[in-house]
Amino acid sequence: MAVYKNYIGGNWVPSSGGVFSSINPSTEKAIGYFQKSAASDVSKAVDAAEDAQKKWSNIPAPRRGEILLSIAQLLRKEKERLARLETTEMGKVLTEARGDVQEAVDIAEYMAGEGRRLFGNTTPSELRNKFCMTVRMPVGVVGIITPWNFPIAIPAWKLMPALVCGNAVVWKPSSDTPLCAVELTKLIEKAGVPKGVVNLVTGPGDPAGTAIVRHKKMRGISFTGSRDTGLWITQNAGIKKVGLELGGKNGIIIMDDADIDLALDGVIWGAFGTTGQRCTAASRVIVHEKIKKKFENALVNRARKLRLGSGLDSKTDVGPLVNKAAVEKSQRYVEIGKKEGAKLLCGGEKHGTRGFFYKPTVFTEVSIDMRIAKEEIFGPVLSIISFRKLEEAVEYMNAVDYGLSSSIYTNNIKNAFQAIENIEAGITYVNASTIGAEVHLPFGGVKQTGNGTREAGITGIEEFSEIKAVYIDYSGKLQRAQIDIER
Ligand code: NDP
């Protein structure tokens, strides 16, 4: 079986820590061996990045943008191959994997255009003959740490703005998807990104990830993953520019005036798409009590019919969970839900004997204080909560530590606007599910979902650039701000 290497300073090199395997979650078979990097490997990558960063930031941003465009073109060309590889490595169904690669194409194209913008501002001075503006500078060497659930798109969401802003990066992908990372890196290399600008170091969170977080030369950290890891990073990164995109416990409100069939489609997609393993997955349905019974019956009927299997099979609706631990976690929460007094309507168990499959699971009679209604499960486990008034539904929606995505199904514009105004989340959809972010809009959440960073769109540039304020005094004399102002 193939042994894949780290990419440091433009060379594919072994690590000092041995290798580990990546497993196909449908078959439980290994698909390759990858470097189990140690802190010393991270240090080599940081040194290479430091060397390359100055030269890279010296290349005019429009030219950097052109290189990003080449990455986009290569991604487009390789879309099918990458999507199949992604399905094989982490399980999501092929149509979704194609979407994941497309998202990387989209962000590469969007950020390529930023090469000709990277706007600063001009603004008047309070003094005469003085000019004020802001310009953008790169952060420097940035550490990028990514999860497995969008193994091409999430890294691209970070790498593309980082590169166009003139940073060099050390990237550690999840140990569940190192092959996707190697293949994306190969395309970046092929597109002409200079040696040392992107460095790939595979291996476990500890020591490879922790070494990135703690490294003194690292000026920024961009992390997407669980809240617990995010919290650890905040406590250990020291003084660095840190961007955190963490978990979610997203809900869908269904009003009694909603189009129920439309809402049903949205709930099935939100809860069981990617087997519930999206940070924006819907894991709570907050449904009006008048339509609860009807909705519940229809939902269970649909959930039971979903076909589980390999994501490469075009008949499959729901692929496997990413690994054995994820199956155990879903099972643990099902037991917790039962003990808490929630009523299991369907699913609640593993599926088949090979592969990490778990049946789409629906609980009803769930109350907001139950753990299944509050904690991120990251599996196909959905809780139904009922309400009488919109205010109550919004209160339930907000009764969690997270605030990433949210949705309301209603045909009443007043309800829609009240939800937009009062839901505590970074994203609110109206008459659409909790998933479906587009790359030119800001992505991120409030409360324990993050620390205020928004990725994608123009806000993606904020994360990977520093702003410098520039004052140009052409008066030829000493002018003191606040003091020499004529009033
Ligand atoms: P983890 O936090 O377990 O891991 C994320 C990455 O961090 C992996 O590369 C992991 O390495 C690494 N890591 C683990 N511990 C440390 C550490 N102490 N220091 C540095 N790096 C570390 O999350 P998952 O991979 O399980 O991803 C699922 C989570 O990601 C969910 O909570 C989900 O909600 C969230 N997520 C958030 C998104 C958002 O934008 N808000 C989008 C997508 C997912 P390794 O696994 O190799 O050991």
XYZ file of C-alpha atoms and ligand atoms in Angstrom:
535
model
C 0.000 0.000 0.000
C 1.164 3.503 -0.825
C 3.053 5.528 1.758
C 2.411 9.267 1.429
C 4.818 11.900 2.678
C 4.741 15.387 4.155
C 5.269 18.357 1.854
C 7.857 20.705 3.351
C 9.788 23.420 1.537
C 8.599 22.066 -1.806
C 9.817 18.507 -1.160
C 7.874 15.348 -0.290
C 9.639 14.096 2.822
C 9.146 11.435 5.520
C 8.517 12.469 9.118
C 10.453 11.437 12.180
C 7.395 9.831 13.815
C 6.544 6.806 11.629
C 3.248 6.333 9.788
C -0.469 5.766 10.394
C -3.248 4.513 8.118
C -6.378 6.169 6.787
C -9.460 3.930 6.719
C -12.353 3.707 4.258
C -15.400 3.929 6.592
C -17.605 1.840 4.276
C -15.261 -1.136 4.135
C -13.054 -0.552 7.205
C -10.033 -1.198 4.950
C -6.905 0.972 4.967
C -6.389 3.145 1.879
C -2.839 4.321 2.510
C -0.158 5.208 5.037
C 0.643 8.754 6.088
C 3.265 10.551 8.113
C 2.761 10.676 11.864
C 4.576 13.961 12.247
C 6.363 15.042 15.396
C 7.035 18.548 16.713
C 10.412 18.529 14.927
C 8.672 18.033 11.562
C 6.398 20.971 12.321
C 9.454 23.086 13.132
C 11.022 22.256 9.759
C 7.789 23.233 8.047
C 7.616 26.521 9.953
C 11.213 27.350 8.977
C 10.456 26.612 5.322
C 7.327 28.766 5.510
C 9.197 31.617 7.156
C 11.797 31.589 4.354
C 9.180 31.500 1.621
C 6.725 33.998 3.079
C 8.740 37.139 2.423
C 9.314 36.238 -1.237
C 5.676 35.256 -1.679
C 4.313 38.465 -0.184
C 6.661 40.363 -2.506
C 4.922 38.894 -5.548
C 2.179 41.368 -6.566
C -1.225 40.274 -5.272
C -2.810 40.137 -8.771
C -0.139 37.593 -9.777
C -0.831 35.603 -6.605
C -4.489 35.697 -7.678
C -3.572 34.248 -11.081
C -1.892 31.298 -9.368
C -5.092 30.753 -7.360
C -6.997 30.730 -10.617
C -4.708 27.938 -11.840
C -5.544 25.997 -8.664
C -9.256 26.516 -9.422
C -8.778 25.235 -12.971
C -6.905 22.141 -11.779
C -9.564 21.452 -9.155
C -12.261 21.710 -11.812
C -10.382 19.302 -14.058
C -9.838 16.829 -11.233
C -13.270 17.258 -9.624
C -14.568 13.745 -10.256
C -11.362 12.023 -9.191
C -11.114 14.082 -6.008
C -14.793 13.575 -5.176
C -14.472 9.784 -5.498
C -11.369 9.803 -3.399
C -13.147 11.890 -0.748
C -16.115 9.510 -0.640
C -13.707 6.606 -0.275
C -11.794 8.276 2.526
C -14.583 9.798 4.659
C -17.799 8.254 3.405
C -20.090 11.084 2.254
C -22.207 10.268 -0.797
C -20.642 11.127 -4.121
C -23.042 13.956 -5.047
C -22.109 15.705 -1.795
C -18.411 15.047 -2.312
C -18.684 16.698 -5.741
C -20.279 19.668 -3.989
C -17.372 19.787 -1.560
C -14.822 19.975 -4.393
C -16.982 22.550 -6.187
C -16.905 24.704 -3.062
C -13.109 24.637 -3.245
C -13.273 25.707 -6.914
C -15.636 28.537 -5.963
C -13.481 29.876 -3.144
C -10.313 29.634 -5.255
C -11.995 31.680 -8.001
C -13.434 34.171 -5.543
C -10.104 34.692 -3.795
C -8.262 34.885 -7.134
C -10.346 37.994 -7.806
C -9.343 39.388 -4.422
C -5.814 39.582 -5.818
C -7.018 42.659 -7.711
C -8.947 44.093 -4.761
C -7.602 43.481 -1.249
C -9.198 46.823 -0.539
C -8.170 49.212 2.158
C -9.988 52.479 2.911
C -9.231 56.130 2.462
C -10.687 58.591 4.918
C -10.305 62.334 5.587
C -7.814 63.568 8.145
C -8.819 65.969 10.926
C -5.818 68.092 9.814
C -5.217 69.903 6.548
C -2.651 68.592 4.056
C -2.693 65.160 5.553
C -3.845 61.972 3.841
C -5.168 58.880 5.656
C -5.658 55.349 4.414
C -5.500 51.721 5.428
C -3.573 49.018 3.614
C -3.530 45.263 4.100
C -0.499 43.262 5.110
C -0.101 39.490 5.414
C -0.228 37.989 8.907
C 3.005 36.045 8.210
C 3.325 32.316 8.814
C -0.110 30.886 9.563
C -1.006 27.466 10.986
C -4.084 25.863 9.466
C -5.755 22.960 11.283
C -8.762 21.332 9.648
C -11.381 18.617 10.317
C -12.423 15.703 8.120
C -16.045 16.479 7.265
C -15.261 18.837 4.354
C -11.729 17.646 3.632
C -11.273 19.680 0.448
C -13.599 22.662 0.955
C -12.635 23.685 4.501
C -8.882 23.672 3.805
C -9.560 25.621 0.584
C -11.633 28.161 2.546
C -8.526 28.840 4.599
C -5.696 28.283 2.123
C -7.038 30.502 -0.668
C -7.496 33.717 1.355
C -4.265 32.993 3.239
C -2.359 32.729 -0.048
C -3.869 35.722 -1.796
C -3.062 37.854 1.259
C 0.613 36.847 1.005
C 0.919 34.442 3.927
C 2.821 31.151 3.991
C 1.105 28.251 5.736
C 1.731 25.066 7.651
C -1.342 22.895 7.271
C -2.292 19.938 9.422
C -5.374 18.095 8.157
C -7.464 15.639 10.162
C -5.983 12.166 10.558
C -9.249 10.819 9.116
C -8.640 12.493 5.738
C -4.907 12.826 5.024
C -5.241 11.490 1.465
C -7.566 14.342 0.452
C -4.988 16.729 1.917
C -2.091 15.166 -0.013
C -4.057 15.329 -3.280
C -5.071 18.972 -2.753
C -1.464 19.842 -1.946
C -0.290 18.156 -5.167
C -2.623 20.430 -7.151
C -1.359 23.476 -5.289
C 2.195 22.431 -6.161
C 1.246 21.835 -9.810
C -0.435 25.254 -10.059
C 2.911 26.924 -9.380
C 2.690 28.022 -5.752
C 6.383 28.529 -4.894
C 8.223 26.059 -2.681
C 7.716 26.566 1.044
C 4.574 28.699 0.732
C 2.279 25.759 1.499
C 3.609 23.051 3.790
C 1.628 19.935 4.624
C 2.278 18.069 7.849
C 0.012 15.087 8.564
C -0.408 13.390 11.921
C -2.393 13.501 15.131
C -3.673 16.552 16.983
C -1.032 15.849 19.579
C 1.865 16.329 18.851
C 1.515 17.726 15.289
C -1.414 20.093 15.957
C -0.231 21.185 19.389
C 3.222 21.998 17.993
C 1.632 24.256 15.375
C -0.486 26.017 17.984
C 2.420 26.605 20.359
C 5.102 27.462 17.799
C 6.620 30.858 18.554
C 7.160 31.813 14.886
C 3.543 31.136 14.034
C 1.738 34.469 13.718
C -1.752 33.172 13.160
C -3.823 30.025 13.680
C -6.937 29.204 11.702
C -8.818 26.275 13.161
C -12.036 24.456 12.325
C -13.062 21.624 14.588
C -14.680 20.787 17.893
C -15.349 23.230 20.695
C -13.076 21.385 23.110
C -10.090 21.589 20.782
C -10.939 25.224 20.045
C -10.925 25.987 23.747
C -7.561 24.271 24.166
C -6.160 26.349 21.315
C -7.372 29.600 22.893
C -5.628 28.650 26.111
C -2.359 27.582 24.481
C -1.779 29.680 21.367
C -0.359 32.636 23.250
C -0.498 35.980 21.485
C -1.403 35.057 17.920
C -4.199 35.965 15.584
C -6.565 33.031 16.165
C -9.636 32.196 14.088
C -11.966 29.512 15.446
C -14.875 27.816 13.655
C -16.343 25.335 16.110
C -19.409 23.197 16.657
C -23.130 23.698 16.297
C -26.475 22.501 17.634
C -28.571 23.888 14.862
C -32.337 23.951 14.801
C -35.187 24.285 12.324
C -38.397 26.020 13.442
C -41.520 24.873 11.607
C -44.507 27.177 11.999
C -48.085 25.937 11.631
C -48.393 28.087 8.477
C -45.383 26.426 6.804
C -45.363 24.298 3.676
C -44.907 20.996 5.481
C -43.593 19.032 2.502
C -40.970 21.688 1.882
C -40.019 21.663 5.564
C -39.801 17.888 5.494
C -37.357 17.955 2.582
C -35.269 20.500 4.490
C -35.253 18.473 7.700
C -34.268 15.227 5.957
C -31.451 17.025 4.117
C -30.325 18.973 7.186
C -30.392 16.082 9.640
C -29.236 13.141 7.555
C -27.195 14.738 4.746
C -23.491 13.915 5.300
C -24.899 11.470 7.902
C -25.462 14.412 10.255
C -21.748 15.243 10.225
C -21.889 18.902 9.250
C -21.229 21.724 11.641
C -24.452 23.179 10.223
C -26.433 19.911 10.436
C -29.962 20.216 11.814
C -30.107 18.198 15.009
C -33.241 19.826 16.450
C -36.639 20.360 14.875
C -38.756 22.834 16.785
C -42.224 22.203 15.428
C -45.567 23.871 16.146
C -47.712 21.591 18.276
C -50.664 21.923 15.864
C -48.763 20.131 13.106
C -46.415 18.032 15.239
C -48.163 14.675 14.849
C -48.603 15.002 11.095
C -45.024 16.159 10.638
C -43.601 13.465 12.904
C -45.373 10.651 11.058
C -44.243 11.925 7.680
C -40.683 12.402 8.914
C -40.362 8.909 10.357
C -41.837 7.449 7.206
C -39.207 9.237 5.110
C -36.309 8.544 7.516
C -37.028 4.800 7.504
C -36.873 4.708 3.719
C -33.422 6.280 3.460
C -30.986 3.814 1.916
C -27.705 3.317 3.721
C -24.596 2.167 1.880
C -21.363 3.103 0.229
C -21.355 6.710 -0.923
C -20.019 5.514 -4.278
C -23.283 3.654 -4.955
C -25.669 6.027 -6.729
C -28.648 4.481 -4.904
C -27.279 5.416 -1.483
C -28.934 8.266 0.434
C -26.859 8.094 3.610
C -23.215 7.031 3.810
C -21.318 5.763 6.847
C -20.128 7.781 9.816
C -16.455 8.662 9.638
C -15.111 6.095 12.107
C -15.911 3.636 14.884
C -15.708 6.316 17.570
C -18.433 8.291 15.767
C -20.734 5.229 15.779
C -20.083 4.779 19.480
C -20.809 8.449 20.115
C -24.186 8.308 18.336
C -25.045 5.131 20.245
C -24.034 6.740 23.529
C -26.343 9.691 22.883
C -29.215 7.387 21.923
C -28.874 5.680 25.317
C -28.699 9.091 27.017
C -31.850 10.209 25.175
C -33.748 7.110 26.240
C -32.647 7.534 29.853
C -33.687 11.200 29.778
C -37.217 10.137 28.814
C -37.253 11.072 25.132
C -39.255 8.749 22.859
C -37.320 6.962 20.120
C -39.364 6.947 16.905
C -36.907 5.259 14.560
C -33.265 4.226 14.179
C -31.194 4.194 17.322
C -28.857 1.438 16.245
C -25.945 0.465 14.035
C -26.646 -0.782 10.543
C -25.000 -3.842 8.999
C -21.931 -5.749 10.080
C -19.224 -4.030 8.074
C -18.613 -0.291 7.867
C -19.523 2.488 10.272
C -23.196 2.788 9.393
C -25.801 4.159 11.762
C -29.538 4.294 11.120
C -31.219 7.691 10.778
C -32.609 8.279 14.249
C -35.508 10.441 15.421
C -36.447 11.226 19.004
C -39.623 13.012 20.007
C -40.981 14.394 23.310
C -37.613 16.061 23.731
C -37.278 18.994 26.126
C -34.634 21.686 25.925
C -32.874 20.646 29.125
C -32.089 17.140 27.809
C -28.504 16.497 26.742
C -29.600 15.240 23.315
C -31.154 18.689 22.768
C -28.067 20.602 23.898
C -24.898 18.731 22.972
C -23.386 18.259 19.547
C -23.740 14.591 18.524
C -22.350 14.893 14.976
C -24.329 11.904 13.776
C -27.760 11.162 12.275
C -29.684 11.766 15.509
C -32.536 14.273 15.421
C -34.643 15.624 18.308
C -38.190 16.923 17.934
C -39.288 19.648 20.343
C -42.770 21.220 20.185
C -43.911 24.797 20.825
C -47.035 26.957 20.819
C -45.799 30.491 20.018
C -42.929 31.796 17.921
C -41.363 33.524 20.965
C -41.206 30.145 22.658
C -39.658 28.531 19.549
C -36.964 31.214 19.406
C -36.273 30.752 23.109
C -35.791 27.015 22.496
C -33.620 27.731 19.486
C -31.373 29.945 21.600
C -31.241 27.596 24.604
C -27.919 26.037 23.540
C -24.290 27.039 23.946
C -23.739 27.151 20.181
C -24.931 29.627 17.551
C -23.949 28.577 14.055
C -26.899 27.942 11.731
C -30.680 28.158 12.083
C -33.773 27.997 9.950
C -37.451 28.824 9.969
C -40.167 27.486 7.708
C -43.104 29.877 7.506
C -45.293 31.577 4.944
C -45.716 34.621 7.134
C -43.204 37.403 6.524
C -43.622 38.715 10.071
C -42.555 35.388 11.535
C -39.576 35.280 9.201
C -38.306 38.719 10.189
C -38.874 38.116 13.890
C -36.805 34.948 13.611
C -34.027 36.751 11.731
C -33.962 39.427 14.428
C -34.083 37.203 17.498
C -32.263 33.983 16.719
C -28.718 33.949 18.101
C -26.768 32.449 15.207
C -24.302 33.412 12.505
C -26.647 32.120 9.792
C -30.456 32.081 9.458
C -32.249 30.480 6.526
C -35.884 31.154 5.685
C -37.736 28.287 4.004
C -34.478 26.405 3.480
C -32.532 23.941 5.597
C -29.655 24.794 7.948
C -27.079 23.854 5.328
C -26.114 25.459 2.046
C -23.499 28.167 2.613
C -22.206 29.997 -0.472
C -18.601 31.145 -0.645
C -19.203 34.861 -1.108
C -21.148 35.226 2.143
C -19.598 35.271 5.603
C -19.588 31.926 7.397
C -19.287 31.474 11.146
C -21.199 31.582 14.363
C -21.798 33.239 17.704
C -21.547 32.031 21.312
C -19.385 28.913 21.626
C -19.303 28.325 17.872
C -16.369 30.643 17.498
C -14.450 33.713 18.498
C -15.980 36.152 16.039
C -14.154 35.099 12.883
C -16.175 34.846 9.703
C -14.715 32.825 6.872
C -15.387 33.089 3.133
C -16.405 36.214 1.276
C -14.642 39.443 2.082
C -14.522 38.451 5.761
C -12.187 35.615 4.769
C -9.679 38.305 3.870
C -10.021 39.871 7.331
C -8.919 36.630 8.974
C -5.735 36.377 6.933
C -4.605 39.996 6.756
C -3.508 42.676 9.162
C -4.632 46.251 8.670
C -2.096 49.042 8.746
C -3.222 52.660 9.203
C -1.137 55.052 7.088
C -0.911 58.839 7.671
C 0.859 60.972 5.061
C 1.483 64.534 6.157
C 2.383 66.835 3.248
C 2.013 70.117 5.167
C 5.743 70.440 5.753
C 5.242 71.374 9.400
C 4.578 69.603 12.679
C 0.835 69.027 12.953
C -0.433 67.502 16.168
C -3.615 65.439 16.006
C -6.257 66.429 18.581
C -4.214 69.549 19.481
C -3.607 71.677 16.351
C -7.148 71.462 15.031
C -8.814 74.747 14.015
C -12.294 74.766 15.527
P -11.465 17.937 16.279
O -11.465 19.164 17.111
O -11.350 16.631 16.971
O -10.266 17.964 15.237
C -10.083 19.006 14.328
C -8.610 19.088 13.961
O -7.872 19.497 15.100
C -8.010 17.767 13.515
O -7.059 18.023 12.516
C -7.345 17.278 14.795
O -6.311 16.357 14.586
C -6.812 18.571 15.351
N -6.556 18.581 16.786
C -7.077 17.796 17.755
N -6.596 18.160 18.966
C -5.743 19.189 18.758
C -4.948 20.010 19.589
N -4.919 19.849 20.914
N -4.213 20.988 19.031
C -4.243 21.202 17.705
N -4.965 20.449 16.847
C -5.724 19.470 17.364
O -12.757 17.986 15.373
P -13.246 16.923 14.294
O -12.157 16.642 13.322
O -13.861 15.782 14.983
O -14.345 17.761 13.513
C -15.660 17.835 13.918
C -15.932 19.146 14.620
O -15.655 20.220 13.748
C -17.366 19.316 15.029
O -17.457 19.841 16.318
C -17.892 20.296 13.997
O -19.018 21.014 14.433
C -16.714 21.157 13.783
N -16.814 21.873 12.511
C -17.040 23.226 12.550
C -17.230 23.943 11.382
C -17.440 25.429 11.413
O -17.111 26.075 10.427
N -17.952 26.011 12.477
C -17.206 23.275 10.077
C -16.941 21.867 10.159
C -16.748 21.207 11.343
P -6.551 14.763 14.518
O -8.009 14.532 14.375
O -5.791 14.371 13.338
O -6.010 14.196 15.770
